[in-house]
């Protein structure tokens, strides 16, 4: 079906002067997520979005676009930042005609599964320390950073503990969540079952911010809401990670562990250096060649250390 | 001249399990720096050294080799880590013959210069806050990380202060040192003149560890030896850099600023994440394409902030 009409072009670049690229992404991504339905309401026949990337390159970056059931549906595409610069110049110079063709669509739903492995706790088998990432990725790349890295790091925690002959006090569980990108389906199902089964998760730890050098663990409150109490307790041992430039701080958590809040002690997200993350994120260059082995390993080492410390010294009560 | 005889092969890899790649480099580089003259003393006709790199790749990494005047001189070459693995396997399997040809040599000395620019202090023009890097590099690459980055970051400090209309209290001086790699010739001359002229340097700051994300400033004592006193004083404002994951710590300084100790308040070296630094260091891939613009800019932003804070609030007495 070919339709002629107005096309809305969203071209707000990420603000690279912000101290964090996560903030820069957060400050620009509304155009892609919520812009197209607004354009449709105004009668646009399509929407074109500048890729959420701080770089000038030729790789379109995709990601979720949210149409509510009552919104009129129109095609929405992301173009590379170089192409966005070109289109912007063209529009400023002359009335510009573009032709949009997209073969993208929702193909219906299929059953899939979270992947779970654990080492049973020797003293508190019913209390869980969870570590996880998500299995799915945007299909144009391999999802090496988002979130192959988080999955590998989470599996690596169990591997390292086992290889070192460590017998944990609590149950250490690795969860690879399915379908984070389109609505947290696996995370919601996992949390539903954990809450129904009254399975207390002392800590739920997520890695879903790329495979770069870890800088911090960002923490959000669990069921008791006493984040300060837990952070004070954990500060007594987190100085052990200071030589590796890894801090513990309030603010964070993660998408897949969020639904676990009612049955969790604390929610913790690994925060790697994110200066390069949006160079690759949701694009065809999110591939293994762009993951540095040492940085990937630094993340799993950081999480393994944190899991060990929580297993031994808890999060305080 | 072709000579037949024994060749010594130094093949100790960098220990990648160490928390810092600087330590791993420090633990392996003695083979390249001091191995060849030892081999010569034992009658070797040449020495072959495994490149100081944590990666397996095809890029030989060069660097200084120290022959004392009385040492017999033999050719010494670095081979890539992939080639070192191959040679090692061959030696273990069978007696191995290799042919070494090198055209490298010292071509004599020539006069060159440090490059210096400054903004005069409005209140304490005779007191200097120095920032610097070194202009020379090993010739097989472009020296983008070592130390083009440090030079650019140092110049950027003056540019940023000026662009923001800041009139410093102390003299802010950018020094691009000549010939760091072969004996700190420019640094020694600069220090000689500064000491002779009784030019007090409140702080001498160096960037010579690559252009990656800054993690800390490492500090060494100046003339008064009171490092703890200065660190305590500076701790009162360095918390402003905590949101950027930048710490102030004892231990560090730098090669080119070291000779300034007798006329310095404190010696400070920028410490970027060094996980990738030795992938490029002293090799043909130390080129601009391997510098991330945001990481380069983060370093100059960190140094500019530190210079401003020292200019305003000092280092304590």
Short mmCIF file of C-alpha atoms in Angstrom, two decimals, chain B residues 39-310:
data_model
loop_
_atom_site.label_atom_id
_atom_site.label_comp_id
_atom_site.label_asym_id
_atom_site.label_seq_id
_atom_site.Cartn_x
_atom_site.Cartn_y
_atom_site.Cartn_z
CA UNK B 39 71.50 -12.39 26.69
CA UNK B 40 74.50 -10.64 25.11
CA UNK B 41 76.60 -11.26 28.22
CA UNK B 42 75.84 -14.99 27.86
CA UNK B 43 77.05 -14.92 24.27
CA UNK B 44 73.75 -14.60 22.37
CA UNK B 45 73.99 -13.01 18.91
CA UNK B 46 70.44 -11.58 19.12
CA UNK B 47 67.41 -11.38 21.42
CA UNK B 48 63.76 -11.81 20.47
CA UNK B 49 61.10 -10.50 22.85
CA UNK B 50 57.38 -11.25 23.04
CA UNK B 51 55.51 -7.96 22.60
CA UNK B 52 54.20 -6.33 25.77
CA UNK B 53 50.54 -6.71 24.94
CA UNK B 54 47.76 -8.58 26.72
CA UNK B 55 46.14 -9.38 23.35
CA UNK B 56 46.92 -12.05 20.82
CA UNK B 57 47.43 -10.02 17.66
CA UNK B 58 49.82 -9.41 14.79
CA UNK B 59 51.21 -6.02 15.85
CA UNK B 60 54.70 -5.93 17.35
CA UNK B 61 54.94 -3.48 20.26
CA UNK B 62 58.24 -1.70 20.58
CA UNK B 63 59.81 0.24 23.45
CA UNK B 64 63.03 1.08 25.20
CA UNK B 65 65.87 -1.45 25.61
CA UNK B 66 68.64 -0.43 27.98
CA UNK B 67 72.25 -1.30 27.11
CA UNK B 68 74.84 0.15 29.48
CA UNK B 69 77.98 1.53 27.82
CA UNK B 70 79.99 -1.53 28.92
CA UNK B 71 77.40 -4.06 27.67
CA UNK B 72 78.10 -5.91 24.42
CA UNK B 73 75.53 -4.73 21.83
CA UNK B 74 73.32 -7.23 20.00
CA UNK B 75 70.17 -6.79 17.89
CA UNK B 76 66.96 -7.02 19.93
CA UNK B 77 63.54 -7.24 18.30
CA UNK B 78 59.97 -7.53 19.54
CA UNK B 79 57.65 -9.93 17.71
CA UNK B 80 53.85 -9.94 17.85
CA UNK B 81 52.11 -12.08 20.48
CA UNK B 82 50.71 -14.40 17.78
CA UNK B 83 54.21 -14.89 16.41
CA UNK B 84 55.55 -15.46 19.92
CA UNK B 85 52.99 -18.23 20.44
CA UNK B 86 54.03 -19.80 17.13
CA UNK B 87 57.76 -19.55 17.87
CA UNK B 88 57.20 -20.98 21.34
CA UNK B 89 55.37 -24.01 19.94
CA UNK B 90 58.09 -24.54 17.34
CA UNK B 91 60.89 -24.39 19.94
CA UNK B 92 59.08 -26.89 22.16
CA UNK B 93 58.59 -29.29 19.24
CA UNK B 94 61.97 -29.10 17.48
CA UNK B 95 65.29 -27.25 17.45
CA UNK B 96 64.36 -24.08 15.60
CA UNK B 97 66.40 -21.83 13.34
CA UNK B 98 65.31 -18.24 12.80
CA UNK B 99 66.80 -15.40 10.79
CA UNK B 100 66.75 -11.92 12.33
CA UNK B 101 67.23 -8.82 10.20
CA UNK B 102 66.88 -5.37 11.70
CA UNK B 103 67.63 -1.96 10.25
CA UNK B 104 66.98 -0.12 13.50
CA UNK B 105 69.68 2.08 14.97
CA UNK B 106 70.46 5.30 16.85
CA UNK B 107 71.08 8.00 14.26
CA UNK B 108 72.69 10.53 16.58
CA UNK B 109 71.20 13.51 18.39
CA UNK B 110 69.46 16.64 17.15
CA UNK B 111 68.24 19.74 18.94
CA UNK B 112 64.54 19.92 19.63
CA UNK B 113 62.23 21.85 21.93
CA UNK B 114 59.52 21.65 24.56
CA UNK B 115 56.40 23.56 23.52
CA UNK B 116 54.96 25.83 26.21
CA UNK B 117 51.89 28.04 26.48
CA UNK B 118 50.35 29.72 29.50
CA UNK B 119 47.70 32.03 30.91
CA UNK B 120 49.30 34.41 33.42
CA UNK B 121 47.84 34.34 36.92
CA UNK B 122 45.97 37.48 38.01
CA UNK B 123 46.88 37.17 41.70
CA UNK B 124 49.86 34.79 41.92
CA UNK B 125 51.57 35.07 38.52
CA UNK B 126 54.78 33.50 39.90
CA UNK B 127 53.03 30.34 41.05
CA UNK B 128 52.40 27.77 38.35
CA UNK B 129 49.84 25.01 37.87
CA UNK B 130 51.40 22.86 35.15
CA UNK B 131 49.61 20.43 32.88
CA UNK B 132 51.48 18.39 30.31
CA UNK B 133 52.10 15.41 28.09
CA UNK B 134 54.92 14.45 25.76
CA UNK B 135 55.31 15.32 22.09
CA UNK B 136 57.41 12.36 20.95
CA UNK B 137 56.21 8.83 20.31
CA UNK B 138 57.51 5.47 19.10
CA UNK B 139 57.65 5.76 15.37
CA UNK B 140 55.74 2.67 14.26
CA UNK B 141 52.34 4.20 15.12
CA UNK B 142 51.11 7.77 15.39
CA UNK B 143 51.36 7.89 19.18
CA UNK B 144 47.68 8.81 19.41
CA UNK B 145 47.29 7.38 22.92
CA UNK B 146 50.98 7.72 23.88
CA UNK B 147 50.99 10.62 24.16
CA UNK B 148 49.03 12.60 21.58
CA UNK B 149 46.09 12.30 23.95
CA UNK B 150 48.00 13.86 26.84
CA UNK B 151 49.17 16.76 24.65
CA UNK B 152 45.67 17.44 23.31
CA UNK B 153 44.13 17.21 26.78
CA UNK B 154 46.72 19.61 28.19
CA UNK B 155 46.16 22.18 25.44
CA UNK B 156 42.42 21.74 25.84
CA UNK B 157 42.65 22.86 29.49
CA UNK B 158 43.88 26.33 28.45
CA UNK B 159 41.34 26.45 25.62
CA UNK B 160 38.41 25.58 27.90
CA UNK B 161 39.40 28.02 30.63
CA UNK B 162 39.81 30.80 28.08
CA UNK B 163 36.60 29.93 26.23
CA UNK B 164 34.70 30.08 29.54
CA UNK B 165 36.20 33.52 30.24
CA UNK B 166 37.96 32.26 33.35
CA UNK B 167 40.80 34.45 34.63
CA UNK B 168 42.97 32.20 36.80
CA UNK B 169 44.57 33.35 40.06
CA UNK B 170 47.72 31.33 39.40
CA UNK B 171 49.61 30.93 36.14
CA UNK B 172 48.22 27.94 34.24
CA UNK B 173 50.94 26.51 32.01
CA UNK B 174 50.70 23.80 29.39
CA UNK B 175 54.00 22.03 28.69
CA UNK B 176 54.44 19.55 25.84
CA UNK B 177 57.66 17.77 26.76
CA UNK B 178 60.10 16.60 24.11
CA UNK B 179 61.77 13.16 24.14
CA UNK B 180 60.11 11.35 26.99
CA UNK B 181 60.58 7.95 25.36
CA UNK B 182 64.37 8.07 25.24
CA UNK B 183 65.31 9.51 28.58
CA UNK B 184 63.08 12.46 29.59
CA UNK B 185 65.42 14.96 27.95
CA UNK B 186 62.82 17.73 27.70
CA UNK B 187 61.50 17.10 31.20
CA UNK B 188 64.97 17.25 32.74
CA UNK B 189 65.76 20.51 30.94
CA UNK B 190 62.43 22.07 31.95
CA UNK B 191 62.93 21.06 35.59
CA UNK B 192 66.53 22.34 35.59
CA UNK B 193 65.34 25.78 34.44
CA UNK B 194 62.32 25.83 36.79
CA UNK B 195 64.47 24.93 39.80
CA UNK B 196 67.20 27.43 38.84
CA UNK B 197 64.54 30.14 38.40
CA UNK B 198 62.90 29.23 41.75
CA UNK B 199 59.59 28.86 39.91
CA UNK B 200 57.22 27.19 42.36
CA UNK B 201 54.77 24.72 40.79
CA UNK B 202 51.81 24.32 43.16
CA UNK B 203 50.75 21.29 41.18
CA UNK B 204 52.30 19.54 38.19
CA UNK B 205 49.73 17.39 36.39
CA UNK B 206 50.55 14.86 33.68
CA UNK B 207 48.44 12.85 31.27
CA UNK B 208 50.46 9.97 29.81
CA UNK B 209 48.39 6.84 30.27
CA UNK B 210 46.15 6.84 27.21
CA UNK B 211 42.86 8.47 26.31
CA UNK B 212 40.43 6.14 28.08
CA UNK B 213 37.76 7.00 30.67
CA UNK B 214 39.38 8.70 33.71
CA UNK B 215 39.19 6.75 36.97
CA UNK B 216 41.50 8.66 39.30
CA UNK B 217 44.26 11.17 39.84
CA UNK B 218 47.29 9.46 41.37
CA UNK B 219 49.41 11.76 43.52
CA UNK B 220 53.05 11.80 44.61
CA UNK B 221 54.62 14.17 47.15
CA UNK B 222 56.32 17.43 46.16
CA UNK B 223 59.16 19.27 47.88
CA UNK B 224 57.56 19.41 51.35
CA UNK B 225 56.89 15.64 51.44
CA UNK B 226 53.49 16.31 53.04
CA UNK B 227 51.31 14.28 50.67
CA UNK B 228 48.74 13.34 53.33
CA UNK B 229 48.19 16.98 54.27
CA UNK B 230 47.58 17.94 50.64
CA UNK B 231 45.31 14.97 49.96
CA UNK B 232 43.21 15.80 53.05
CA UNK B 233 42.86 19.40 51.93
CA UNK B 234 41.96 18.43 48.37
CA UNK B 235 39.43 15.84 49.64
CA UNK B 236 37.28 18.81 50.74
CA UNK B 237 36.51 19.60 47.10
CA UNK B 238 37.29 16.42 45.17
CA UNK B 239 33.87 15.02 46.08
CA UNK B 240 32.65 17.30 43.25
CA UNK B 241 34.19 14.77 40.83
CA UNK B 242 32.61 11.71 42.50
CA UNK B 243 29.54 11.74 40.23
CA UNK B 244 31.98 11.20 37.37
CA UNK B 245 33.61 8.22 39.15
CA UNK B 246 36.92 10.07 39.53
CA UNK B 247 38.94 9.52 42.71
CA UNK B 248 41.97 11.24 44.22
CA UNK B 249 44.54 8.84 45.58
CA UNK B 250 48.09 8.48 46.83
CA UNK B 251 50.56 6.81 44.51
CA UNK B 252 51.31 7.99 41.02
CA UNK B 253 52.64 11.14 39.48
CA UNK B 254 54.35 10.76 36.12
CA UNK B 255 57.65 10.46 34.24
CA UNK B 256 57.88 13.98 32.84
CA UNK B 257 56.80 15.76 36.02
CA UNK B 258 58.99 13.64 38.33
CA UNK B 259 62.09 15.88 37.97
CA UNK B 260 60.02 18.88 39.15
CA UNK B 261 59.65 17.46 42.67
CA UNK B 262 62.16 19.90 44.30
CA UNK B 263 60.04 22.88 43.24
CA UNK B 264 56.54 21.34 43.29
CA UNK B 265 53.70 21.25 45.80
CA UNK B 266 52.23 18.01 44.50
CA UNK B 267 52.74 15.75 41.45
CA UNK B 268 49.57 14.37 39.89
CA UNK B 269 49.05 11.83 37.11
CA UNK B 270 45.72 11.22 35.38
CA UNK B 271 44.78 7.55 35.65
CA UNK B 272 42.42 6.46 32.90
CA UNK B 273 40.98 2.95 32.69
CA UNK B 274 44.01 1.03 31.40
CA UNK B 275 42.29 -2.20 30.33
CA UNK B 276 42.76 -1.38 26.63
CA UNK B 277 45.88 0.80 26.79
CA UNK B 278 48.43 -1.96 26.16
CA UNK B 279 46.42 -3.22 23.19
CA UNK B 280 47.74 -0.14 21.35
CA UNK B 281 50.73 1.15 23.32
CA UNK B 282 53.98 1.44 21.27
CA UNK B 283 52.46 -0.33 18.27
CA UNK B 284 51.37 0.54 14.74
CA UNK B 285 47.72 0.58 15.90
CA UNK B 286 48.28 3.50 18.31
CA UNK B 287 46.38 5.71 15.86
CA UNK B 288 43.54 8.22 16.12
CA UNK B 289 40.91 5.68 14.98
CA UNK B 290 41.54 3.85 18.25
CA UNK B 291 40.84 6.90 20.42
CA UNK B 292 37.21 7.36 21.48
CA UNK B 293 36.28 11.07 21.26
CA UNK B 294 34.17 11.00 24.42
CA UNK B 295 36.89 9.29 26.46
CA UNK B 296 39.53 11.76 25.24
CA UNK B 297 37.20 14.64 26.16
CA UNK B 298 36.39 13.11 29.58
CA UNK B 299 40.09 13.23 30.42
CA UNK B 300 40.49 16.89 29.49
CA UNK B 301 37.28 17.74 31.34
CA UNK B 302 38.61 15.98 34.44
CA UNK B 303 41.95 17.79 34.28
CA UNK B 304 40.31 21.17 33.60
CA UNK B 305 38.08 20.68 36.65
CA UNK B 306 41.05 19.76 38.81
CA UNK B 307 43.06 22.78 37.60
CA UNK B 308 40.14 25.09 38.39
CA UNK B 309 39.70 23.60 41.87
CA UNK B 310 43.41 23.87 42.70
#
